[in-house]
Coordinates of C-alpha atoms in Angstrom, one line a residue:
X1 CA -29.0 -27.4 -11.4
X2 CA -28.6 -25.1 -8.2
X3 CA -25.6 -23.2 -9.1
X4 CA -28.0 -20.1 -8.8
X5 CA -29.8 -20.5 -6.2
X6 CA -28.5 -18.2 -3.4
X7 CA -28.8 -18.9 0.7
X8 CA -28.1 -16.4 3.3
X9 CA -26.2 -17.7 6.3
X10 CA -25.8 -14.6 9.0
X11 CA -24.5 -12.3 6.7
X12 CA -22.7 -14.2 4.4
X13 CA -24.4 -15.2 1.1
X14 CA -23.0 -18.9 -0.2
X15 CA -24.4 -19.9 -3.6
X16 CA -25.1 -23.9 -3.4
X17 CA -23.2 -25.5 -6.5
X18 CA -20.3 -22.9 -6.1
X19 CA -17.5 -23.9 -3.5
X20 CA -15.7 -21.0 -1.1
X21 CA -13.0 -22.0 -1.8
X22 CA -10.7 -23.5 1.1
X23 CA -7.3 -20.7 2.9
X24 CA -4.3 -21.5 1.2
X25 CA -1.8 -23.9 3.5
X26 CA 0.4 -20.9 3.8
X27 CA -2.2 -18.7 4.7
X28 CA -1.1 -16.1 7.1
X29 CA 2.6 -17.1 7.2
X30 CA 5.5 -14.4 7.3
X31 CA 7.5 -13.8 4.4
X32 CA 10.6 -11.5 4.1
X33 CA 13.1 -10.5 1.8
X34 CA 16.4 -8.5 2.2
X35 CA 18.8 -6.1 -0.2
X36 CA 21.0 -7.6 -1.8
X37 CA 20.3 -10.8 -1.7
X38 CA 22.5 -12.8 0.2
X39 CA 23.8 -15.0 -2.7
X40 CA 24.2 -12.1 -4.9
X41 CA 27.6 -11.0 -5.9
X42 CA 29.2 -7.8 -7.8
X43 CA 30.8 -7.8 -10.4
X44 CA 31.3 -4.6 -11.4
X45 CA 34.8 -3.5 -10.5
X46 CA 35.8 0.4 -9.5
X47 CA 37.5 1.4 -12.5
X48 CA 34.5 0.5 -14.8
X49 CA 32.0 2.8 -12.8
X50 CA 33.9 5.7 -11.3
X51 CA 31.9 8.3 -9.2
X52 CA 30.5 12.3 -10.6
X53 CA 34.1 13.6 -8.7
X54 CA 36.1 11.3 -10.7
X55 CA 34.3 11.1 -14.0
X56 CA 34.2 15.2 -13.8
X57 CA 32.6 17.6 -16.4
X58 CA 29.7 18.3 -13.7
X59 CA 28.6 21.2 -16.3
X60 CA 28.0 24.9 -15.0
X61 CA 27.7 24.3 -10.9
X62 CA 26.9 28.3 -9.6
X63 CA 25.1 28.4 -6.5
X64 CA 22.0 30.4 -5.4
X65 CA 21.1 32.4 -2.2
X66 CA 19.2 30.3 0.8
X67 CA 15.2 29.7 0.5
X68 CA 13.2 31.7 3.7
X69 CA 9.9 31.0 2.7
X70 CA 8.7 30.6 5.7
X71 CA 9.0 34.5 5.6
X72 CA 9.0 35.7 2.1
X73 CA 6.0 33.2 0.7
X74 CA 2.0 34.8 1.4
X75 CA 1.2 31.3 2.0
X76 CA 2.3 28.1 3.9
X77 CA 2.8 25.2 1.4
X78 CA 0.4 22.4 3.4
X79 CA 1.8 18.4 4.1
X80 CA -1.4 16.7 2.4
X81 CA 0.6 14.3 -0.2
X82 CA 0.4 10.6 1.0
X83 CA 2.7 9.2 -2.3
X84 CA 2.9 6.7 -3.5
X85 CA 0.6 5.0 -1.2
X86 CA -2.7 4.1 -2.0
X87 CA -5.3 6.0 -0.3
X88 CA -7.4 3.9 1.2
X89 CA -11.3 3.9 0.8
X90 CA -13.6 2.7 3.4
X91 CA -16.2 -0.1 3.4
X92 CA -20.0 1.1 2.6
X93 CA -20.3 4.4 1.8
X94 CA -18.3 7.6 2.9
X95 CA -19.1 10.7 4.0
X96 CA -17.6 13.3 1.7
X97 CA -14.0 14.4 2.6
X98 CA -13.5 11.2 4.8
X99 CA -9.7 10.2 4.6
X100 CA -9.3 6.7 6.3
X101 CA -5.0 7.3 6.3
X102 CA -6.3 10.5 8.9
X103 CA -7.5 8.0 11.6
X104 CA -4.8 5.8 12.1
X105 CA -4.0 8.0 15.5
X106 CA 0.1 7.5 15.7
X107 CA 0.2 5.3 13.0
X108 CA -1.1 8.1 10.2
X109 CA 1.7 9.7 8.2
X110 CA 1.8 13.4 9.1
X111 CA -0.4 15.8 7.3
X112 CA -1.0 19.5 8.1
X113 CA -3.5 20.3 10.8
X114 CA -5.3 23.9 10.1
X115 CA -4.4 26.4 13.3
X116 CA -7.9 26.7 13.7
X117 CA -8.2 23.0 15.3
X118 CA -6.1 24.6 18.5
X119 CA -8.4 28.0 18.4
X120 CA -6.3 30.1 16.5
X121 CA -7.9 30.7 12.9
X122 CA -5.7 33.5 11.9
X123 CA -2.5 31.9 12.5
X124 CA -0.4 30.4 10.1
X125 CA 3.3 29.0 10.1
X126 CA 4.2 31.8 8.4
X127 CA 6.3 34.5 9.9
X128 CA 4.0 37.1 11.0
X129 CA 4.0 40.4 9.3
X130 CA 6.6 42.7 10.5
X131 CA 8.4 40.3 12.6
X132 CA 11.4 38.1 11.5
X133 CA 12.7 34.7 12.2
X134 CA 16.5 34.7 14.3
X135 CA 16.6 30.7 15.6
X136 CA 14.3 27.7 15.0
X137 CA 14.1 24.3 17.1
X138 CA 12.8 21.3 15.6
X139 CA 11.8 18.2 17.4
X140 CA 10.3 15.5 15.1
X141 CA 9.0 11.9 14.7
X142 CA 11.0 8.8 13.1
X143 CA 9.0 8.1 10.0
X144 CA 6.8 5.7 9.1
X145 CA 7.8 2.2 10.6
X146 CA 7.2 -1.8 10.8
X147 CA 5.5 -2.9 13.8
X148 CA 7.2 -3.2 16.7
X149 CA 8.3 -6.9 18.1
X150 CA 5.7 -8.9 18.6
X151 CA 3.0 -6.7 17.6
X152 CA -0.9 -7.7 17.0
X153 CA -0.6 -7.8 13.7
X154 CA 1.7 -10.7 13.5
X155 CA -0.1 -12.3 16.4
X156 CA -2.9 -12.5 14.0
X157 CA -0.9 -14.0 10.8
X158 CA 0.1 -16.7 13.1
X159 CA -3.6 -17.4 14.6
X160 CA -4.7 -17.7 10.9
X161 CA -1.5 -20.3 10.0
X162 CA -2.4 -22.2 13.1
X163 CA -5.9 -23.1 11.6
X164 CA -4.6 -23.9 8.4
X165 CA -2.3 -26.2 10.9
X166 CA -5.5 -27.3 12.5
X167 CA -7.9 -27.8 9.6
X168 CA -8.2 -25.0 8.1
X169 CA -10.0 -22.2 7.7
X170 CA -12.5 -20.3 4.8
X171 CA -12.9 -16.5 4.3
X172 CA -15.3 -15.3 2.0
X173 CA -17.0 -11.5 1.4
X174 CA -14.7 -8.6 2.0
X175 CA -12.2 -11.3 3.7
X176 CA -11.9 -13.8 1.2
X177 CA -8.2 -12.0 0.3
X178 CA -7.5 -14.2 4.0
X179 CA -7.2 -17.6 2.0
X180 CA -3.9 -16.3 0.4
X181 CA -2.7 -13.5 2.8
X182 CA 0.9 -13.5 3.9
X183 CA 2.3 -11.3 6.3
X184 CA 5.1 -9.7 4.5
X185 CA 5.9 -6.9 7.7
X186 CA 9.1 -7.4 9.5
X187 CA 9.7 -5.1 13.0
X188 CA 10.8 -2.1 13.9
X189 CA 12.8 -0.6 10.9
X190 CA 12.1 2.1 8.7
X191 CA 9.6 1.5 5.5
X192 CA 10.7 2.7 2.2
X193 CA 7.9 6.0 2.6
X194 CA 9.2 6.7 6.1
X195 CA 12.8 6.9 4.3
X196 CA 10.5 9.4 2.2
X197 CA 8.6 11.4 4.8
X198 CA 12.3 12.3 6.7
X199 CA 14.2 13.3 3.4
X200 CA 11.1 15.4 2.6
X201 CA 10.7 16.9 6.0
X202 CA 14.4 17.9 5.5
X203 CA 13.9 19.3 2.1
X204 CA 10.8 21.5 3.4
X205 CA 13.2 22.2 6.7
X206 CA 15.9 23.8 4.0
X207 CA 13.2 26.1 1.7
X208 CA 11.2 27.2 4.7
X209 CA 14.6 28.2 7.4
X210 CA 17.8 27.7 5.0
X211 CA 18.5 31.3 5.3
X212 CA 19.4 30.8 9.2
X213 CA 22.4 28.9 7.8
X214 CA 23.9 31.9 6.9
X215 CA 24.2 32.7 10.6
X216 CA 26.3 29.5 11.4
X217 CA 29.9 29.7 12.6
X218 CA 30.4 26.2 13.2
X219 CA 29.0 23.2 11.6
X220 CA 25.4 22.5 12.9
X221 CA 25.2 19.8 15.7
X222 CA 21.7 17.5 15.2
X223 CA 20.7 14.9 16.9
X224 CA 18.8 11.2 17.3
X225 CA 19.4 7.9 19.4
X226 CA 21.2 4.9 18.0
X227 CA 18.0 3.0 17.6
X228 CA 17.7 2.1 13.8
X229 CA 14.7 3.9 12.5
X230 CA 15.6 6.9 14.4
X231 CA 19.5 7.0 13.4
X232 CA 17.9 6.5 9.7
X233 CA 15.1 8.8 9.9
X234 CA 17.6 11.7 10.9
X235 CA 20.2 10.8 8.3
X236 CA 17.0 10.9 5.8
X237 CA 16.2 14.5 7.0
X238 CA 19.8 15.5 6.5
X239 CA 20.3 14.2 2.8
X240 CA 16.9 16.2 2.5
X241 CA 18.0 19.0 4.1
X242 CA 22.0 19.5 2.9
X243 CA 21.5 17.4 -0.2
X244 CA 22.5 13.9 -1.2
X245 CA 25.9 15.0 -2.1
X246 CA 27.0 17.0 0.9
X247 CA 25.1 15.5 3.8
X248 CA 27.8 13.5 5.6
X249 CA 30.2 16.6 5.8
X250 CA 28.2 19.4 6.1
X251 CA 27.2 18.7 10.0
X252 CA 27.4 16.5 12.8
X253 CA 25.0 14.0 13.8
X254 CA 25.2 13.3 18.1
X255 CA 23.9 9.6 18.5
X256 CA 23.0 9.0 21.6
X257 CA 22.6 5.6 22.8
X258 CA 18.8 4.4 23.1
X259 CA 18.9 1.4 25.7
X260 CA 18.6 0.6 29.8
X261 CA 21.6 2.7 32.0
X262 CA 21.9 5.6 29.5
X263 CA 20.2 8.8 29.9
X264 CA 18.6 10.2 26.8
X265 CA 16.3 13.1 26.5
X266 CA 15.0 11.5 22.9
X267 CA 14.0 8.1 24.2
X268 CA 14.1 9.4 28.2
X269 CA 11.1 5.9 30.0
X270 CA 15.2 4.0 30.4
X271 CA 15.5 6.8 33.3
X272 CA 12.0 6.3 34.9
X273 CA 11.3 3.3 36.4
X274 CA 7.4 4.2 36.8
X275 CA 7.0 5.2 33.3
X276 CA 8.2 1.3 32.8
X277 CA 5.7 -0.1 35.5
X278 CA 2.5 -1.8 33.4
X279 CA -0.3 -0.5 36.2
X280 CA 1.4 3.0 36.1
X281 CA 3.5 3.9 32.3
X282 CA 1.2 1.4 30.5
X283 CA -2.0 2.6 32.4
X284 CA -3.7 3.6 29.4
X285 CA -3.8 0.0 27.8
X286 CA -7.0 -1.1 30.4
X287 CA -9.0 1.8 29.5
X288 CA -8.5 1.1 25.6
X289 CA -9.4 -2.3 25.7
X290 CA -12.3 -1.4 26.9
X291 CA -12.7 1.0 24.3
X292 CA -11.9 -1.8 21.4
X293 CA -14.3 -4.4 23.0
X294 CA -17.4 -1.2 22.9
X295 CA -16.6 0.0 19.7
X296 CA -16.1 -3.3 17.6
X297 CA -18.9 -5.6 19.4
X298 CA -21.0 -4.6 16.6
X299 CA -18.2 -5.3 14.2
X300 CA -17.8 -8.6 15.1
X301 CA -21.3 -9.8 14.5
X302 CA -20.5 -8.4 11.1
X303 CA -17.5 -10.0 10.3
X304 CA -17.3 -13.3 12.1
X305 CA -19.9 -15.1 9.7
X306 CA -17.8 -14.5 6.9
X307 CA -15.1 -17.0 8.4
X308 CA -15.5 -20.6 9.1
X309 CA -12.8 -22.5 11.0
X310 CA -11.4 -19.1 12.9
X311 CA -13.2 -17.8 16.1
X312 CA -12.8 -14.0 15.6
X313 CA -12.2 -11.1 18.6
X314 CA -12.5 -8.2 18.9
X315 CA -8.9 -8.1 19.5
X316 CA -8.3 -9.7 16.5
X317 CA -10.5 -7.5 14.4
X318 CA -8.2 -4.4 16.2
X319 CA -4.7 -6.4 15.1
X320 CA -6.8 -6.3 11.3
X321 CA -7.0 -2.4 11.5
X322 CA -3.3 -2.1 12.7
X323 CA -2.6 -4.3 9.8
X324 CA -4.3 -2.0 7.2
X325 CA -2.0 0.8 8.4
X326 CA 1.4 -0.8 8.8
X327 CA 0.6 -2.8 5.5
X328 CA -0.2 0.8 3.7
X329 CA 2.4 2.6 5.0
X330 CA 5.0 -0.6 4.0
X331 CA 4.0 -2.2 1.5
X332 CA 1.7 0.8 -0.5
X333 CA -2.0 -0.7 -0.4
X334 CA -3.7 -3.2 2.3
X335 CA -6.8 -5.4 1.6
X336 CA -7.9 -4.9 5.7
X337 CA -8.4 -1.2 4.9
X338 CA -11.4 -1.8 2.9
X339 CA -12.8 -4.2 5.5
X340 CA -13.7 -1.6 7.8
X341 CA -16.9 0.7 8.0
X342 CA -15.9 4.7 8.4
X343 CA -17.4 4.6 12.2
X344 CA -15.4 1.9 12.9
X345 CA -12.3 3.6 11.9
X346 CA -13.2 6.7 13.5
X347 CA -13.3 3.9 16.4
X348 CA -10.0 3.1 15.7
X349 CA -8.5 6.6 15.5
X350 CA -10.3 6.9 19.3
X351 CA -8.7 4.0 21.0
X352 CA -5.2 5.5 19.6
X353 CA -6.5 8.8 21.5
X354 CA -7.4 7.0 24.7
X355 CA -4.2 4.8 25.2
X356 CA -1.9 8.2 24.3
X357 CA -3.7 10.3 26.7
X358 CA -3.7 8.1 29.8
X359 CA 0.0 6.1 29.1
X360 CA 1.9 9.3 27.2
X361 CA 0.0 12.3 27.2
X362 CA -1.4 14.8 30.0
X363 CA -3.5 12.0 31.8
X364 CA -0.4 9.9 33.0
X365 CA 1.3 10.9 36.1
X366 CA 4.8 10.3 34.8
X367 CA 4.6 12.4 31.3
X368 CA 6.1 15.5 32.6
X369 CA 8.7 14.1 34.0
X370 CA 9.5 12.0 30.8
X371 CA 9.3 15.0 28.8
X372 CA 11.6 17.2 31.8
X373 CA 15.3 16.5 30.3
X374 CA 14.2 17.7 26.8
X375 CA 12.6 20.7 27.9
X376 CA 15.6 21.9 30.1
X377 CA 18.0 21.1 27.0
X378 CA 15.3 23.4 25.4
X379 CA 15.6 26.4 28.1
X380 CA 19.2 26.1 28.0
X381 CA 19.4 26.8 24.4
X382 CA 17.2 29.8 24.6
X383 CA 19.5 31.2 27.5
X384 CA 22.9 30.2 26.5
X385 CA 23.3 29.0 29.9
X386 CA 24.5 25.4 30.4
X387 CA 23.1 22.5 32.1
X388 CA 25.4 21.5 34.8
X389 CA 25.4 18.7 37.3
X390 CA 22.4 15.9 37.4
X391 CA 18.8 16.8 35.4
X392 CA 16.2 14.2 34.8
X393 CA 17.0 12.6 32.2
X394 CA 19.8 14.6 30.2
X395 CA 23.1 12.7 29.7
X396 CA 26.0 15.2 31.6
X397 CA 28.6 13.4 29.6
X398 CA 27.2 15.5 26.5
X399 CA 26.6 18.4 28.1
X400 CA 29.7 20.4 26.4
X401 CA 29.9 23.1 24.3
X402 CA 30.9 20.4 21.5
X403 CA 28.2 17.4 21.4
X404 CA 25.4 20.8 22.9
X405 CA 26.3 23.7 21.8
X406 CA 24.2 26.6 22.7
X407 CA 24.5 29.3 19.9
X408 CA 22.9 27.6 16.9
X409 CA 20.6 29.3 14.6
X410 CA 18.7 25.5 13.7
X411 CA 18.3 22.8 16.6
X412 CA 17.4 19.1 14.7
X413 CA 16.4 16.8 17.5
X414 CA 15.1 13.0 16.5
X415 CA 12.3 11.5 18.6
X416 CA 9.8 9.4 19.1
X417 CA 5.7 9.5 19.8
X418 CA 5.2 8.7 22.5
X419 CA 7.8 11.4 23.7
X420 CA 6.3 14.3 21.7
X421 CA 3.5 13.7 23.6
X422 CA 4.7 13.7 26.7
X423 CA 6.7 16.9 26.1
X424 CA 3.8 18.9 25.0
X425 CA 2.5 17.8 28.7
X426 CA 5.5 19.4 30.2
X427 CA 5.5 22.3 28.1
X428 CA 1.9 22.7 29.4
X429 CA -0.2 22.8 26.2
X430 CA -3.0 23.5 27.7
X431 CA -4.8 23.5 24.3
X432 CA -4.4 20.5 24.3
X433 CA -6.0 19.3 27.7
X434 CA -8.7 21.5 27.6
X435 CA -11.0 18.9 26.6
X436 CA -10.4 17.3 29.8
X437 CA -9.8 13.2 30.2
X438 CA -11.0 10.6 27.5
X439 CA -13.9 8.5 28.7
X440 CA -13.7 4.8 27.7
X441 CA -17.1 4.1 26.3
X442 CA -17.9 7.0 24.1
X443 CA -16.0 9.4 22.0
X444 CA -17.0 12.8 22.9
X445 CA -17.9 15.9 21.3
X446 CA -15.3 18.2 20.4
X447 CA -12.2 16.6 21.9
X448 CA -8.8 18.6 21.9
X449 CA -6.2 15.2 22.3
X450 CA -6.6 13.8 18.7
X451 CA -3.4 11.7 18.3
X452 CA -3.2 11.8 14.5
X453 CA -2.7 15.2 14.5
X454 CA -0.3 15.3 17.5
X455 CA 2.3 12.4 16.7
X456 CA 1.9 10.5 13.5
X457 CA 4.7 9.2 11.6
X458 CA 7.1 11.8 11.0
X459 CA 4.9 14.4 13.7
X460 CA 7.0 17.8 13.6
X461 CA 6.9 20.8 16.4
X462 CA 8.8 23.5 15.5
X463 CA 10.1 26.6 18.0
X464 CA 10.5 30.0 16.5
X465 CA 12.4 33.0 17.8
X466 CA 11.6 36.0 16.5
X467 CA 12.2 39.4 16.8
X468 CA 8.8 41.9 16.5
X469 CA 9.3 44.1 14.9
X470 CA 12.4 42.5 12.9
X471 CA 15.8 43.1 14.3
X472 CA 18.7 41.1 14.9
X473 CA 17.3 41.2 19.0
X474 CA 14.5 37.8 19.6
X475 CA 11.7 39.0 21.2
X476 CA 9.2 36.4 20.8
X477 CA 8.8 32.8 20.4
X478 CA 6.0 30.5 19.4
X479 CA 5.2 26.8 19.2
X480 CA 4.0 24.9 15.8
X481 CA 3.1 21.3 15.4
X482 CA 2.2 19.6 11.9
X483 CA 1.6 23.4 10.9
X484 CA -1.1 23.9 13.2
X485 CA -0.1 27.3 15.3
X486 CA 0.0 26.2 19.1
X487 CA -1.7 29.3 21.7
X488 CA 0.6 29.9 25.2
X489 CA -2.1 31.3 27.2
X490 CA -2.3 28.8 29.2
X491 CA 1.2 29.7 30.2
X492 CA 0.9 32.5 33.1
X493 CA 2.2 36.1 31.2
X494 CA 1.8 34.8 28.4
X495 CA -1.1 36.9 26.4
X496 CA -3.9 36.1 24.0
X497 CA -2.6 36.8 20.5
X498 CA -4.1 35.9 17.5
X499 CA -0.5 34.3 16.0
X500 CA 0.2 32.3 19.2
X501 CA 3.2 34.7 19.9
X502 CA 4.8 35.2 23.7
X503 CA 7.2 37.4 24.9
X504 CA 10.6 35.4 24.5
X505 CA 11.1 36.3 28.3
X506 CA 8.0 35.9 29.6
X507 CA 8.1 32.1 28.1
X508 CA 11.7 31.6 29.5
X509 CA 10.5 32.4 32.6
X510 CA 7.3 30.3 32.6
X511 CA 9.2 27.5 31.7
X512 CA 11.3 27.8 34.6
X513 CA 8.5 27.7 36.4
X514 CA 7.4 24.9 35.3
X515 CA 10.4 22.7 35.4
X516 CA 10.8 24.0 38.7
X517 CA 7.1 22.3 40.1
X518 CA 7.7 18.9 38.3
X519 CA 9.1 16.6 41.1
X520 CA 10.8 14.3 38.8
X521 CA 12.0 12.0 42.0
X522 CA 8.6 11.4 43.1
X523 CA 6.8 10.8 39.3
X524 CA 9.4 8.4 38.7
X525 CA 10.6 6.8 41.7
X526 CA 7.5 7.1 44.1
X527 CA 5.4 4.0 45.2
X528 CA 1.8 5.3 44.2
X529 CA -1.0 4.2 42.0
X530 CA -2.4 6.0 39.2
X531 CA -5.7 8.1 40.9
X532 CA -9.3 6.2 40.2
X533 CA -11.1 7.5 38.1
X534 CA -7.8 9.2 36.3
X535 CA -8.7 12.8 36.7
X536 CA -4.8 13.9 35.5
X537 CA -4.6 16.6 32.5
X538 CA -1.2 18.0 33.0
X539 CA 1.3 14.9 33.1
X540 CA 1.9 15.3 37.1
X541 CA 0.7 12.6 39.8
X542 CA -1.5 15.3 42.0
X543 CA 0.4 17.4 44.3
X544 CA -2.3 17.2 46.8
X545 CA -2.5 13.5 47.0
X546 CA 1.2 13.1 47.4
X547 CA 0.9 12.5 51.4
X548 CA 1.4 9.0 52.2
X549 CA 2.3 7.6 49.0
X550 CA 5.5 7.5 49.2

């Protein structure tokens, strides 16, 4: 009998006598499933389950003052809870401290980055000593999210139902979970922990700057775009933030359309026709590929002997990490994670880097210009002055002292990645830049674009005004994303300081400045092609090769 004698084929080890046992005929097909079920019916009528205001006796119902903890506590409480997903644990071993869910670049839920990763290891989120907080702006991510339509990870269900189509396939090792895998992801919507992520942001949004409500004499205006995960993602902070029971009275929520022929600072590419064109908005999909086909050569050797009947890519073995992310941050836990060594997901977390910096981030030519409406809006906030007549991308039909007002205490704004990141390019980060462009064949030393940490699911950046020393008069203003304290001297005025503060005016003025040299026309509307090699760190197609290319 042979049933223990062991052969080594490649990599894979088959034991003669013992079968692999053949995918599953349904292997790789989608599944779904919806809430309520369409045949279900209710049967409960009103009168049998009235709500808390009809039933009454709520018990004793006195109310408390407003949380300012982002001023009163001696420390910031830090985003580094990921449940109730499973934390996922790389294949081989792991270095100490390695957190595969903190390489997902865009696809990572938030966590909060240490001020020290921008230069600033002093700094915290918390208000500095002897100053005092008078107005905050918050711009955030949607939460965490399906794929979008058509993504590789679906591409790669239905390459694997094709073979079972086609004859089959086997998986055995670390992919034998492929002989009964379904893809259970739908598209675009909201996952039940990016419902989570917003009501949480909101509930931290209320302890750290509730006390500003005190300063409202209107009801707050926020705002998001109609797509779904946004509209739901900002609902989501409000019931965090104003509570389940008062949410849908306590404010206003502006939703402004997200589709072709409307302008929207929150989901601004519609308005820029370059930003849309594949050799100029989608330049930085060339330069990952051939960052993917590098990094997971190697991986591919690895892998592809553990599957007969399915030619593997390096494409595909890409789609496969994508998967272990979306599935995680959908579905709680994902097989694909463990398939993957920790250098290959540091990989992974690189090629996110790459394609933000050179399609949303300072190495595209149409970023500052993307990110232009928003950071008018911005300005015109901090000035009280209104925006009037035609700007980038803004919509003028809002632009009243109803749907915009410009006298709030808390700005809520709704966005999405790839716009965060090209608003830090027109706010000229330069942090951020300083690192220079992303080469495509190596990740370097000590880069400053790390995506994770700039837009994951639910990425925050948050404005505060303050006043130093504390009065009711705002004197400075600093810039915080995912808790990691932004500096502004790359800004012209503004000065070193150890807790990223600039003079309020100097920074209006600077960002004047800056809206002022961004030739939105041109970015957007010009007939040029993206320089070779892409040598771009501040979002702006080069001034001094403009000539001729228009």
């Amino acid at each position: 009998m042979l049933s223990g004698l062991l052969l080594v084929l490649g990599s894979a080890p088959l034991v003669l006598g013992s079968a692999v046992p053949k995918a599953s005929s349904y292997a790789g097909s989608h599944t779904s499933a919806v809430w309520p079920p369409p045949d279900a019916t209710n049967t409960g009528l009103g009168s049998y389950f009235p709500d808390g205001s009809q039933v009454g006796y709520p018990g004793p119902t006195p109310t408390g003052d407003e949380a300012e903890a982002i001023q009163t506590a001696p420390a910031a409480s830090e985003m580094e809870s990921i449940y109730p997903l499973t934390d996922p644990i790389a294949y081989g071993s792991e270095k100490p401290g390695f957190d595969p869910i903190r390489y997902w670049g865009n696809l990572s839920p938030w966590y909060s980055v240490p001020s020290s990763a921008h230069g600033l290891p002093e700094a915290s989120p918390q208000i500095p000593e002897g100053c005092s907080i008078n107005q905050v702006h918050l711009l955030h991510r949607h939460g965490a999210r399906y794929p979008t339509s058509g993504g590789g990870p679906a591409g790669f269900a239905d390459k694997l139902q094709n073979a079972t189509i086609g004859g089959g396939f086997t998986a055995s090792g670390s992919l034998e979970f492929l002989n009964a895998w379904t893809y259970k992801l739908g598209a675009e919507l909201l996952t039940p922990f990016g419902r989570e992520q917003l009501f949480n942001l909101g509930v931290g949004f209320r302890v750290k700057y509730g006390d500003l409500l005190k300063n409202f004499t209107e009801l707050p205006v926020f705002r998001t775009t109609s797509q779904d995960r946004m509209l739901h993602s900002a609902l989501n902070f409000a019931a965090g933030f104003f509570g389940i029971d008062s949410y849908q009275t306590d404010y206003n929520e502006l939703i402004i359309v997200e589709s072709d022929g409307y302008n929207n600072t929150l989901a601004p590419w519609n308005a820029c026709p370059n930003n849309n064109l594949e050799s100029i908005g989608y330049y930085g999909d060339s330069l990952q590929d051939q960052w993917i086909e590098t990094y997971l050569a190697p991986t591919l050797e690895r892998l592809q002997p553990l599957v007969q009947g399915v030619n593997l890519t390096t494409s595909d073995l890409y789609n496969m990490q994508s998967a272990c992310a979306y599935e995680t941050v959908a579905l709680g836990f994902s097989d694909f994670c463990g398939v993957f060594t920790e250098e290959e997901w540091e990989g992974f977390n690189y090629a996110l880097d790459v394609s933000f910096w050179y399609s949303y981030g300072p190495g595209n030519p149409t970023s500052a210009a993307i990110g232009l409406g928003w950071v008018g809006e911005m300005v015109s906030r901090l000035t009280q002055t209104p925006i009037t007549g035609a700007f980038a991308e803004v919509n003028t039909t809002l632009m009243n002292n109803i749907t915009f007002p410009l006298n709030q205490p808390i700005y809520v704004d709704a966005t999405h990645d790839t716009i965060i990141s090209a608003i830090l390019a027109t706010m000229n980060f330069t942090s951020l830049a300083s690192g220079g462009p992303l080469p495509a064949d190596h990740i370097p030393a000590n880069r400053s674009w790390i995506t994770t940490q700039i837009s994951p699911f639910a990425s925050n950046l948050v404005g505060q005004v303050l006043s130093c020393p504390a009065s009711d008069v705002s004197t400075h203003i600093r810039w915080i994303l995912n808790d990691g304290v932004l500096p502004l001297t790359g800004l012209n005025g503004c000065p070193e300081d150890k807790n990223g503060l600039c003079p309020l005016a100097t920074y209006i003025s600077v960002m004047k400045e800056r809206i002022a040299e961004i030739d939105y026309d041109f970015d957007c509307y010009a007939n040029y092609t993206v320089p070779t090699p892409d040598t771009i760190i501040d979002g702006r197609y080069p001034p001094a090769l403009r000539n001729g290319t228009a």
